[in-house]
Amino acid sequence: EDQVTQSPEALRLQEGESSSLNCSYTVSGLRGLFWYRQDPGKGPEFLFTLYSAGEEKEKERLKATLTKKESFLHITAPKPEDSATYLCAVPSNYGGSQGNLIFGKGTKLSVKP
Amino acid sequence: DTEVTQTPKHLVMGMTNKKSLKCEQHMGHRAMYWYKQKAKKPPELMFVYSYEKLSINESVPSRFSPECPNSSLLNLHLHALQPEDSALYLCASSQDRSPDTTQYFGPGTRLLVL
């Protein structure tokens, strides 16, 4: 069964304290891994798509990396405005659900000034 | 521009009301989606339209009725909802239904059923 697991569930950082969020997945034939940021009460905002192991993408203080089993979202010198829930998703390869996004439960990041 | 718009932003309705949620995109995307999201949970897929045709209905109760009038618009008609249907309803679009295409989400409609 296709599955996405994110850890930790919640992460509290001081401003400037770098860290990483993890997304591990089990899906046969990865067709892409998507990272989104979601603020409370708002829709997910697209951040990155990664397609193959070894791929890396960066945007401001965020850097996403991909291996054959997991992806990391590295946050360098975070600021309070980086506080949000970060969601990871992969497309399913399972039967009638093929192509549907399977979301992890998210990591809620809080950055204190 | 990767904007998906949704109206209204907030909606309060009684269990006997009929209301509609609207979604619009002008990116030329040919796949559009409705998701439901409860508090502290990830989005759950409800419906998928591909080239204006319903391709996936994830066993959603008939009190939710989707409609795709054209390639840019997606509606969700609501009738006789239950309090447990209160949630954030998200619309998304993507270039097509290929698994490797990115889905872009709208800001959502916060629905409260009394």
Coordinates of C-alpha atoms in Angstrom, one line a residue:
Chain A
E1 CA 0.0 0.0 0.0
D2 CA 1.3 3.5 -0.9
Q3 CA 2.1 5.5 2.2
V4 CA 3.6 8.8 3.2
T5 CA 4.9 9.5 6.7
Q6 CA 6.2 12.9 7.9
S7 CA 8.2 13.6 11.0
P8 CA 8.3 15.2 13.4
E9 CA 4.6 16.1 13.8
A10 CA 5.6 19.4 15.3
L11 CA 8.8 21.3 15.5
R12 CA 9.6 24.4 17.5
L13 CA 12.7 26.4 16.5
Q14 CA 14.3 29.7 17.6
E15 CA 14.8 32.2 14.9
G16 CA 18.0 31.4 13.1
E17 CA 18.1 27.8 14.3
S18 CA 18.4 25.6 11.2
S19 CA 16.7 22.2 11.0
S20 CA 15.2 19.6 8.7
L21 CA 11.8 18.0 8.1
N22 CA 11.5 14.4 6.9
C23 CA 9.1 12.8 4.5
S24 CA 9.4 9.1 4.0
Y25 CA 7.4 7.3 1.4
T26 CA 6.6 3.8 0.1
V27 CA 5.3 3.8 -3.4
S28 CA 6.2 1.7 -6.4
G29 CA 7.7 3.8 -9.1
L30 CA 7.9 7.3 -7.8
R31 CA 6.4 9.8 -10.3
G32 CA 7.2 12.9 -8.3
L33 CA 7.3 14.2 -4.7
F34 CA 5.6 17.5 -3.9
W35 CA 6.1 19.8 -1.0
Y36 CA 3.5 22.4 0.1
R37 CA 3.3 25.0 2.8
Q38 CA 0.0 25.6 4.4
D39 CA -0.9 28.5 6.7
P40 CA -3.9 28.1 9.1
G41 CA -7.3 28.3 7.3
K42 CA -5.7 28.7 3.9
G43 CA -5.0 26.5 0.9
P44 CA -1.6 24.7 0.5
E45 CA 1.0 26.8 -1.3
F46 CA 3.2 24.9 -3.8
L47 CA 6.9 24.9 -2.9
F48 CA 8.8 22.1 -4.8
T49 CA 8.5 19.1 -7.0
L50 CA 11.3 16.5 -7.0
Y51 CA 11.4 13.7 -9.5
S52 CA 14.5 11.6 -9.0
A53 CA 16.9 10.6 -6.3
G54 CA 19.7 13.1 -5.8
E55 CA 17.6 16.0 -7.0
E56 CA 17.7 19.2 -5.0
K57 CA 15.7 22.4 -5.2
E58 CA 16.0 25.7 -3.3
K59 CA 13.8 28.6 -2.6
E60 CA 15.0 31.3 -0.2
R61 CA 15.7 29.6 3.2
L62 CA 14.2 26.3 2.0
K63 CA 16.0 23.4 0.3
A64 CA 14.4 20.1 -0.6
T65 CA 16.3 16.9 -1.3
L66 CA 15.2 13.5 -2.5
T67 CA 16.5 9.9 -2.0
K68 CA 15.0 6.6 -3.0
K69 CA 13.1 6.3 0.3
E70 CA 12.7 9.9 1.7
S71 CA 12.8 13.6 1.2
F72 CA 14.1 16.3 3.4
L73 CA 13.0 19.9 3.7
H74 CA 16.0 21.8 5.1
I75 CA 15.3 25.2 6.7
T76 CA 18.3 27.4 7.1
A77 CA 18.2 30.3 9.6
P78 CA 14.4 30.3 9.8
K79 CA 12.3 33.4 10.5
P80 CA 9.0 33.7 12.3
E81 CA 7.2 34.0 8.9
D82 CA 8.3 30.5 8.1
S83 CA 5.9 29.2 10.7
A84 CA 3.3 27.0 8.9
T85 CA 2.4 23.4 8.4
Y86 CA 4.5 21.7 5.7
L87 CA 2.9 19.0 3.7
C88 CA 4.5 16.3 1.6
A89 CA 2.6 14.3 -1.1
V90 CA 3.3 11.6 -3.7
P91 CA 1.0 10.3 -6.5
S92 CA -0.4 6.9 -5.9
N93 CA 0.4 4.0 -8.2
Y94 CA -2.3 1.9 -6.7
G95 CA -5.2 0.6 -8.9
G96 CA -8.1 3.0 -9.2
S97 CA -6.3 5.7 -7.2
Q98 CA -3.5 5.9 -9.6
G99 CA -2.4 9.5 -9.9
N100 CA -4.2 10.7 -6.8
L101 CA -2.0 12.6 -4.3
I102 CA -1.2 10.8 -1.0
F103 CA -0.5 13.4 1.6
G104 CA 1.5 13.0 4.8
K105 CA 0.0 14.3 8.0
G106 CA 2.3 17.3 7.9
T107 CA 4.8 18.9 10.1
K108 CA 3.7 22.0 12.0
L109 CA 6.7 24.4 12.3
S110 CA 6.8 27.2 14.8
V111 CA 9.6 29.7 14.7
K112 CA 10.0 31.9 17.7
P113 CA 11.7 35.3 17.5
Chain B
D1 CA 0.6 33.1 -12.8
T2 CA -0.5 30.0 -10.8
E3 CA -3.6 31.4 -9.2
V4 CA -6.7 29.4 -8.4
T5 CA -9.6 31.5 -6.9
Q6 CA -12.5 30.3 -4.8
T7 CA -15.7 32.0 -3.6
P8 CA -17.0 32.5 -1.1
K9 CA -14.2 32.6 1.5
H10 CA -16.6 31.7 4.3
L11 CA -20.0 30.1 4.2
V12 CA -22.5 29.3 7.0
M13 CA -25.5 27.2 6.1
G14 CA -28.3 25.3 7.8
M15 CA -28.9 21.7 7.1
T16 CA -31.9 22.4 4.8
N17 CA -30.1 25.0 2.7
K18 CA -28.8 24.8 -0.8
K19 CA -25.5 26.6 -1.6
S20 CA -22.7 26.4 -4.1
L21 CA -18.9 26.8 -4.0
K22 CA -17.1 28.2 -7.0
C23 CA -13.6 27.8 -8.3
E24 CA -11.9 29.4 -11.2
Q25 CA -8.5 29.1 -12.9
H26 CA -7.1 30.8 -16.0
M27 CA -3.9 28.8 -16.4
G28 CA -5.3 26.6 -19.2
H29 CA -5.3 23.6 -16.9
R30 CA -7.4 20.7 -17.9
A31 CA -7.7 18.9 -14.6
M32 CA -9.6 20.3 -11.6
Y33 CA -10.1 18.8 -8.2
W34 CA -12.2 19.2 -5.0
Y35 CA -10.7 18.4 -1.7
K36 CA -12.1 18.4 1.8
Q37 CA -9.8 19.2 4.8
K38 CA -10.7 18.9 8.4
A39 CA -8.7 20.6 11.1
K40 CA -5.2 19.2 11.7
K41 CA -5.7 16.7 8.9
P42 CA -4.3 16.6 5.3
P43 CA -6.6 17.3 2.4
E44 CA -8.9 14.4 1.3
L45 CA -9.7 14.0 -2.4
M46 CA -13.4 14.2 -3.3
F47 CA -13.8 14.7 -7.0
V48 CA -11.6 15.0 -10.1
Y49 CA -12.5 16.5 -13.4
S50 CA -10.4 15.8 -16.5
Y51 CA -11.2 17.7 -19.7
E52 CA -14.5 18.8 -18.1
K53 CA -15.5 15.2 -17.5
L54 CA -15.9 13.7 -14.0
S55 CA -13.1 11.0 -13.8
I56 CA -13.0 10.3 -10.1
N57 CA -15.7 10.3 -7.3
E58 CA -14.2 9.2 -4.1
S59 CA -17.4 7.7 -2.7
V60 CA -18.6 11.1 -1.7
P61 CA -22.3 11.4 -0.4
S62 CA -24.8 12.6 -3.0
R63 CA -25.4 15.7 -0.9
F64 CA -22.3 17.0 -2.6
S65 CA -22.7 17.5 -6.4
P66 CA -19.9 18.7 -8.6
E67 CA -20.2 20.5 -11.9
C68 CA -17.7 21.6 -14.4
P69 CA -19.4 24.2 -16.8
N70 CA -16.2 24.8 -18.8
S71 CA -12.5 24.3 -18.6
S72 CA -11.9 27.2 -16.3
L73 CA -14.8 26.8 -13.8
L74 CA -15.6 24.2 -11.2
N75 CA -18.6 24.3 -8.9
L76 CA -19.6 22.2 -5.9
H77 CA -23.3 22.2 -5.1
L78 CA -24.3 21.6 -1.5
H79 CA -27.7 20.3 -0.3
A80 CA -28.9 18.9 3.0
L81 CA -25.5 18.9 4.6
Q82 CA -24.7 17.6 8.0
P83 CA -22.7 19.4 10.8
E84 CA -19.9 16.9 10.2
D85 CA -19.5 18.3 6.7
S86 CA -18.1 21.5 8.2
A87 CA -14.5 21.8 6.9
L88 CA -12.2 23.7 4.6
Y89 CA -13.1 22.9 1.0
L90 CA -10.2 23.3 -1.4
C91 CA -10.1 23.5 -5.2
A92 CA -7.0 22.6 -7.1
S93 CA -6.0 22.5 -10.7
S94 CA -3.2 20.9 -12.7
Q95 CA -2.1 20.9 -16.4
D96 CA -3.6 17.4 -16.8
R97 CA -4.1 14.2 -14.9
S98 CA -0.6 12.9 -15.3
P99 CA 0.8 11.8 -11.9
D100 CA 3.9 14.0 -12.3
T101 CA 2.1 17.3 -12.8
T102 CA 1.8 19.8 -10.0
Q103 CA -1.5 20.6 -8.4
Y104 CA -2.1 24.2 -7.5
F105 CA -4.5 24.9 -4.7
G106 CA -6.9 27.8 -4.2
P107 CA -7.3 29.6 -0.8
G108 CA -10.3 27.4 0.2
T109 CA -13.9 28.0 1.4
R110 CA -14.4 27.6 5.1
L111 CA -17.8 26.0 5.5
L112 CA -19.8 25.8 8.7
V113 CA -23.0 23.7 8.8
L114 CA -25.3 24.5 11.7

